[in-house]
Amino acid sequence: MNGSMLLPATATEIRQPGPDEPSAFTVAADRIDLWLIHPPEGDAAGALARGELDERERARADAFVRPSDGLLYAAAHVALRRLIAAYTAGRPQDVRFMREACPGCGESHGRPAVAPPPPPLHFSLSHSAGVALVGVADRPIGVDVERLPGAETVDICSRSLHPEEQAELNEVPEGEARRKLFGRIWTRKEAYLKGLGTGLSRSPAEDYLGADRDRHPGDWTMVGIPCVATHAASAAVRGTPPAVAEVRTLPGAWLTDGRPPAAPA
């Protein structure tokens, strides 16, 4: 885990429960649960529980040009189904998804949600270059994980950011520090837009999510997430800061055929 991915001075305690601490598959009012997922490798990859995916998810996984991307997509969605089933005491293959109304146009392409009757939970899913992330909360949440981009990508993509975010980036010399700063800003941005339900149909330049927390959107809290050194990760949750954000890594065995362990650490 790379602590440099955390934002400074957050009111939320970031906890990484030890291997002997049981996982509480309950939705708590003052806690968000964050699950890091790595796709299984070797023989375990062949045992991935793809049968729990629906037809659309399997077709999407098979459509990726690079097999590693398809495996990550399939593993992320198996993890999402198994996590929701654990929280709701259901079966992964019985989980059905829907889209909420878009806050901009009212059409049904807003936040992903569990189909009616909806359980008392909200979730968000992101995956990038070998790492996936699922967030679960009692209120709207967005998460994003991204592999740190190269210098050229930073230069190109930073032009779409809020002007003052661009100014903050320009104050940092090219190199690792600038790539990490861009990763923090971009993952906050995507997590926030996913939490809103607009995605990138809302201009990334519209909202400021830079270093000054007091100027972030007033009804949302940004939480930095410890992640592998090659990636940045953030969560955005509606309302005041949750007291605790618990970050766990799902073991590869939890994604394979057969009943998953009751308490992944």
Short mmCIF file of C-alpha atoms in Angstrom, two decimals:
data_model
loop_
_atom_site.label_atom_id
_atom_site.label_comp_id
_atom_site.label_asym_id
_atom_site.label_seq_id
_atom_site.Cartn_x
_atom_site.Cartn_y
_atom_site.Cartn_z
CA MET A 1 0.00 0.00 0.00
CA ASN A 2 1.21 3.50 -0.77
CA GLY A 3 0.31 6.09 1.85
CA SER A 4 1.31 8.92 -0.49
CA MET A 5 -2.00 8.40 -2.27
CA LEU A 6 -3.90 9.72 0.75
CA LEU A 7 -5.19 13.25 0.90
CA PRO A 8 -3.91 15.30 3.85
CA ALA A 9 -5.86 16.05 7.01
CA THR A 10 -9.08 14.19 6.35
CA ALA A 11 -11.67 13.85 9.09
CA THR A 12 -12.19 10.23 8.04
CA GLU A 13 -10.07 7.54 9.68
CA ILE A 14 -8.62 5.19 7.07
CA ARG A 15 -8.49 1.68 8.53
CA GLN A 16 -6.95 -1.41 6.99
CA PRO A 17 -8.28 -4.24 9.19
CA GLY A 18 -5.79 -6.95 10.04
CA PRO A 19 -6.15 -10.54 8.82
CA ASP A 20 -7.74 -11.68 12.07
CA GLU A 21 -10.46 -9.03 12.07
CA PRO A 22 -13.77 -10.31 10.71
CA SER A 23 -15.45 -8.47 7.88
CA ALA A 24 -18.79 -6.99 8.90
CA PHE A 25 -21.03 -7.23 5.85
CA THR A 26 -23.32 -4.58 7.24
CA VAL A 27 -24.05 -1.11 5.96
CA ALA A 28 -23.11 1.32 8.72
CA ALA A 29 -24.31 4.91 8.93
CA ASP A 30 -20.88 6.39 9.64
CA ARG A 31 -18.62 4.02 7.68
CA ILE A 32 -17.75 3.32 4.07
CA ASP A 33 -16.34 -0.02 2.97
CA LEU A 34 -13.73 -0.12 0.23
CA TRP A 35 -12.63 -3.36 -1.40
CA LEU A 36 -9.50 -3.65 -3.56
CA ILE A 37 -9.55 -6.53 -6.05
CA HIS A 38 -6.76 -8.13 -8.05
CA PRO A 39 -7.73 -10.72 -10.69
CA PRO A 40 -6.77 -14.33 -9.90
CA GLU A 41 -3.65 -15.68 -11.58
CA GLY A 42 -2.56 -19.01 -13.02
CA ASP A 43 -4.92 -21.93 -12.42
CA ALA A 44 -7.12 -19.72 -10.24
CA ALA A 45 -7.89 -17.52 -13.26
CA GLY A 46 -9.47 -20.51 -14.98
CA ALA A 47 -11.59 -21.13 -11.89
CA LEU A 48 -13.01 -17.59 -11.80
CA ALA A 49 -16.75 -17.86 -11.09
CA ARG A 50 -17.87 -16.49 -14.47
CA GLY A 51 -21.08 -18.50 -14.19
CA GLU A 52 -22.34 -15.94 -11.67
CA LEU A 53 -22.21 -13.19 -14.30
CA ASP A 54 -25.17 -12.43 -16.51
CA GLU A 55 -25.08 -12.78 -20.27
CA ARG A 56 -24.25 -9.12 -20.88
CA GLU A 57 -21.35 -9.16 -18.42
CA ARG A 58 -19.87 -12.31 -19.96
CA ALA A 59 -20.17 -10.86 -23.47
CA ARG A 60 -18.50 -7.64 -22.35
CA ALA A 61 -15.63 -9.55 -20.72
CA ASP A 62 -15.10 -11.59 -23.89
CA ALA A 63 -15.08 -8.47 -26.08
CA PHE A 64 -11.86 -7.00 -24.67
CA VAL A 65 -8.94 -7.15 -27.08
CA ARG A 66 -6.43 -7.95 -24.34
CA PRO A 67 -7.30 -11.06 -22.31
CA SER A 68 -5.91 -9.43 -19.15
CA ASP A 69 -8.46 -6.61 -19.47
CA GLY A 70 -11.28 -9.10 -19.94
CA LEU A 71 -10.12 -11.06 -16.90
CA LEU A 72 -10.01 -7.90 -14.77
CA TYR A 73 -13.51 -6.89 -15.90
CA ALA A 74 -14.90 -10.36 -15.13
CA ALA A 75 -13.12 -10.54 -11.75
CA ALA A 76 -14.39 -7.07 -10.79
CA HIS A 77 -17.98 -8.00 -11.57
CA VAL A 78 -17.77 -11.37 -9.82
CA ALA A 79 -16.43 -9.50 -6.78
CA LEU A 80 -19.21 -6.90 -6.99
CA ARG A 81 -21.91 -9.57 -7.16
CA ARG A 82 -20.44 -11.58 -4.31
CA LEU A 83 -20.02 -8.51 -2.13
CA ILE A 84 -23.59 -7.32 -2.69
CA ALA A 85 -24.85 -10.86 -2.04
CA ALA A 86 -22.88 -10.94 1.22
CA TYR A 87 -24.32 -7.59 2.34
CA THR A 88 -27.88 -8.57 1.40
CA ALA A 89 -27.82 -12.29 2.33
CA GLY A 90 -28.59 -13.22 -1.28
CA ARG A 91 -26.93 -15.14 -4.10
CA PRO A 92 -24.46 -13.51 -6.50
CA GLN A 93 -26.21 -14.78 -9.61
CA ASP A 94 -29.54 -13.38 -8.40
CA VAL A 95 -28.28 -9.79 -8.10
CA ARG A 96 -29.92 -7.56 -10.73
CA PHE A 97 -28.72 -4.10 -11.65
CA MET A 98 -30.44 -0.98 -12.91
CA ARG A 99 -29.58 2.64 -13.64
CA GLU A 100 -30.98 5.49 -11.61
CA ALA A 101 -32.29 8.61 -13.31
CA CYS A 102 -29.62 10.94 -14.66
CA PRO A 103 -29.62 14.15 -12.57
CA GLY A 104 -29.09 16.16 -15.75
CA CYS A 105 -31.73 14.84 -18.14
CA GLY A 106 -33.81 12.42 -16.10
CA GLU A 107 -33.14 9.47 -18.41
CA SER A 108 -32.19 6.08 -16.95
CA HIS A 109 -28.43 6.28 -17.35
CA GLY A 110 -27.43 7.64 -13.95
CA ARG A 111 -25.75 5.82 -11.06
CA PRO A 112 -25.74 2.00 -11.20
CA ALA A 113 -27.91 0.52 -8.45
CA VAL A 114 -29.33 -2.80 -7.33
CA ALA A 115 -32.68 -3.40 -9.04
CA PRO A 116 -35.90 -3.02 -7.02
CA PRO A 117 -36.67 -3.73 -4.35
CA PRO A 118 -33.40 -1.91 -3.60
CA PRO A 119 -31.46 -2.88 -0.46
CA PRO A 120 -30.33 -0.09 1.88
CA LEU A 121 -26.93 0.23 0.24
CA HIS A 122 -25.19 2.20 -2.47
CA PHE A 123 -22.16 0.98 -4.40
CA SER A 124 -19.64 2.04 -6.99
CA LEU A 125 -17.15 0.05 -9.10
CA SER A 126 -13.97 1.05 -10.91
CA HIS A 127 -11.12 -0.89 -12.53
CA SER A 128 -7.87 0.02 -14.24
CA ALA A 129 -4.75 -1.87 -15.34
CA GLY A 130 -4.90 -4.88 -13.03
CA VAL A 131 -6.69 -3.31 -10.05
CA ALA A 132 -10.41 -2.99 -9.30
CA LEU A 133 -12.16 -1.12 -6.49
CA VAL A 134 -15.66 -1.46 -5.03
CA GLY A 135 -17.14 1.04 -2.58
CA VAL A 136 -20.20 0.32 -0.40
CA ALA A 137 -22.03 2.87 1.75
CA ASP A 138 -25.42 3.80 3.15
CA ARG A 139 -25.54 6.86 0.87
CA PRO A 140 -24.50 7.75 -2.68
CA ILE A 141 -20.84 6.94 -3.28
CA GLY A 142 -18.46 7.04 -6.21
CA VAL A 143 -15.04 5.43 -6.41
CA ASP A 144 -12.25 5.57 -8.95
CA VAL A 145 -8.92 3.80 -9.34
CA GLU A 146 -6.50 4.72 -12.11
CA ARG A 147 -3.02 3.67 -13.10
CA LEU A 148 -0.71 6.67 -12.85
CA PRO A 149 -0.32 8.05 -16.38
CA GLY A 150 2.81 9.06 -18.21
CA ALA A 151 3.94 12.66 -18.55
CA GLU A 152 2.40 13.08 -22.01
CA THR A 153 -1.00 11.86 -20.84
CA VAL A 154 -0.83 14.21 -17.85
CA ASP A 155 -0.14 17.14 -20.17
CA ILE A 156 -3.04 16.28 -22.48
CA CYS A 157 -5.66 15.34 -19.89
CA SER A 158 -4.86 18.17 -17.48
CA ARG A 159 -6.18 20.64 -20.08
CA SER A 160 -9.71 19.41 -19.34
CA LEU A 161 -9.47 20.10 -15.60
CA HIS A 162 -10.70 23.10 -13.62
CA PRO A 163 -8.40 26.10 -14.30
CA GLU A 164 -7.18 26.23 -10.72
CA GLU A 165 -6.46 22.51 -10.71
CA GLN A 166 -4.37 23.11 -13.81
CA ALA A 167 -2.55 25.90 -11.99
CA GLU A 168 -1.76 23.57 -9.07
CA LEU A 169 -0.35 20.97 -11.46
CA ASN A 170 1.74 23.56 -13.26
CA GLU A 171 3.42 24.48 -9.97
CA VAL A 172 4.89 20.95 -9.73
CA PRO A 173 7.87 20.04 -11.94
CA GLU A 174 7.44 17.20 -14.40
CA GLY A 175 8.16 13.81 -12.90
CA GLU A 176 6.77 11.38 -10.35
CA ALA A 177 5.34 14.05 -8.04
CA ARG A 178 3.34 15.64 -10.85
CA ARG A 179 2.01 12.27 -12.02
CA LYS A 180 0.87 11.46 -8.47
CA LEU A 181 -0.78 14.85 -8.04
CA PHE A 182 -2.64 14.42 -11.32
CA GLY A 183 -3.72 10.93 -10.19
CA ARG A 184 -5.13 12.32 -6.94
CA ILE A 185 -7.03 15.09 -8.70
CA TRP A 186 -8.33 12.88 -11.52
CA THR A 187 -9.54 10.05 -9.28
CA ARG A 188 -11.33 12.54 -7.00
CA LYS A 189 -12.92 14.04 -10.11
CA GLU A 190 -14.14 10.73 -11.54
CA ALA A 191 -15.29 9.46 -8.13
CA TYR A 192 -17.32 12.65 -7.62
CA LEU A 193 -18.89 12.55 -11.09
CA LYS A 194 -19.75 8.87 -10.66
CA GLY A 195 -21.29 9.65 -7.28
CA LEU A 196 -23.39 12.38 -8.88
CA GLY A 197 -24.49 9.95 -11.57
CA THR A 198 -23.38 12.11 -14.49
CA GLY A 199 -19.99 10.60 -15.23
CA LEU A 200 -17.87 12.57 -17.68
CA SER A 201 -20.95 13.93 -19.42
CA ARG A 202 -20.45 16.74 -16.87
CA SER A 203 -17.36 18.74 -17.78
CA PRO A 204 -14.31 17.94 -15.60
CA ALA A 205 -13.60 21.68 -15.64
CA GLU A 206 -16.86 22.56 -13.88
CA ASP A 207 -16.00 21.51 -10.31
CA TYR A 208 -12.88 22.25 -8.28
CA LEU A 209 -11.39 19.22 -6.50
CA GLY A 210 -7.86 20.44 -5.91
CA ALA A 211 -5.82 20.89 -2.75
CA ASP A 212 -8.18 23.33 -0.97
CA ARG A 213 -10.79 21.08 0.65
CA ASP A 214 -12.89 24.05 1.72
CA ARG A 215 -13.68 24.74 -1.94
CA HIS A 216 -14.77 21.22 -2.84
CA PRO A 217 -18.50 20.73 -3.60
CA GLY A 218 -20.17 21.47 -0.28
CA ASP A 219 -22.41 18.42 -0.03
CA TRP A 220 -19.73 15.83 -0.86
CA THR A 221 -16.70 14.43 0.97
CA MET A 222 -13.56 13.23 -0.83
CA VAL A 223 -11.57 10.39 0.71
CA GLY A 224 -8.11 9.32 -0.45
CA ILE A 225 -7.61 5.56 -0.56
CA PRO A 226 -4.28 3.74 0.00
CA CYS A 227 -3.53 1.72 -3.11
CA VAL A 228 -0.68 -0.02 -4.90
CA ALA A 229 2.23 2.26 -5.82
CA THR A 230 1.37 2.26 -9.53
CA HIS A 231 -2.19 3.54 -9.03
CA ALA A 232 -4.18 6.33 -7.39
CA ALA A 233 -7.60 5.79 -5.85
CA SER A 234 -10.28 8.01 -4.32
CA ALA A 235 -13.85 7.86 -3.05
CA ALA A 236 -16.53 10.53 -3.01
CA VAL A 237 -19.45 10.19 -0.61
CA ARG A 238 -22.46 12.45 -0.26
CA GLY A 239 -22.72 14.38 2.99
CA THR A 240 -20.38 14.89 5.92
CA PRO A 241 -17.18 12.85 6.29
CA PRO A 242 -17.80 9.28 7.45
CA ALA A 243 -15.99 8.48 10.68
CA VAL A 244 -14.22 5.46 9.18
CA ALA A 245 -13.25 4.17 5.74
CA GLU A 246 -12.29 0.49 5.94
CA VAL A 247 -10.03 -0.70 3.12
CA ARG A 248 -9.67 -4.44 2.49
CA THR A 249 -8.14 -6.51 -0.28
CA LEU A 250 -10.16 -9.46 -1.55
CA PRO A 251 -8.02 -12.60 -1.90
CA GLY A 252 -8.07 -14.24 -5.33
CA ALA A 253 -9.62 -17.38 -3.85
CA TRP A 254 -12.73 -15.36 -2.98
CA LEU A 255 -13.48 -14.97 -6.69
CA THR A 256 -13.26 -18.61 -7.77
CA ASP A 257 -15.92 -21.29 -8.10
CA GLY A 258 -17.38 -22.59 -4.88
CA ARG A 259 -18.70 -20.75 -1.89
CA PRO A 260 -16.53 -17.70 -1.03
CA PRO A 261 -15.07 -17.47 2.48
CA ALA A 262 -17.38 -15.80 4.95
CA ALA A 263 -14.91 -13.13 6.03
CA PRO A 264 -12.26 -12.00 3.57
CA ALA A 265 -9.50 -9.97 5.19
#
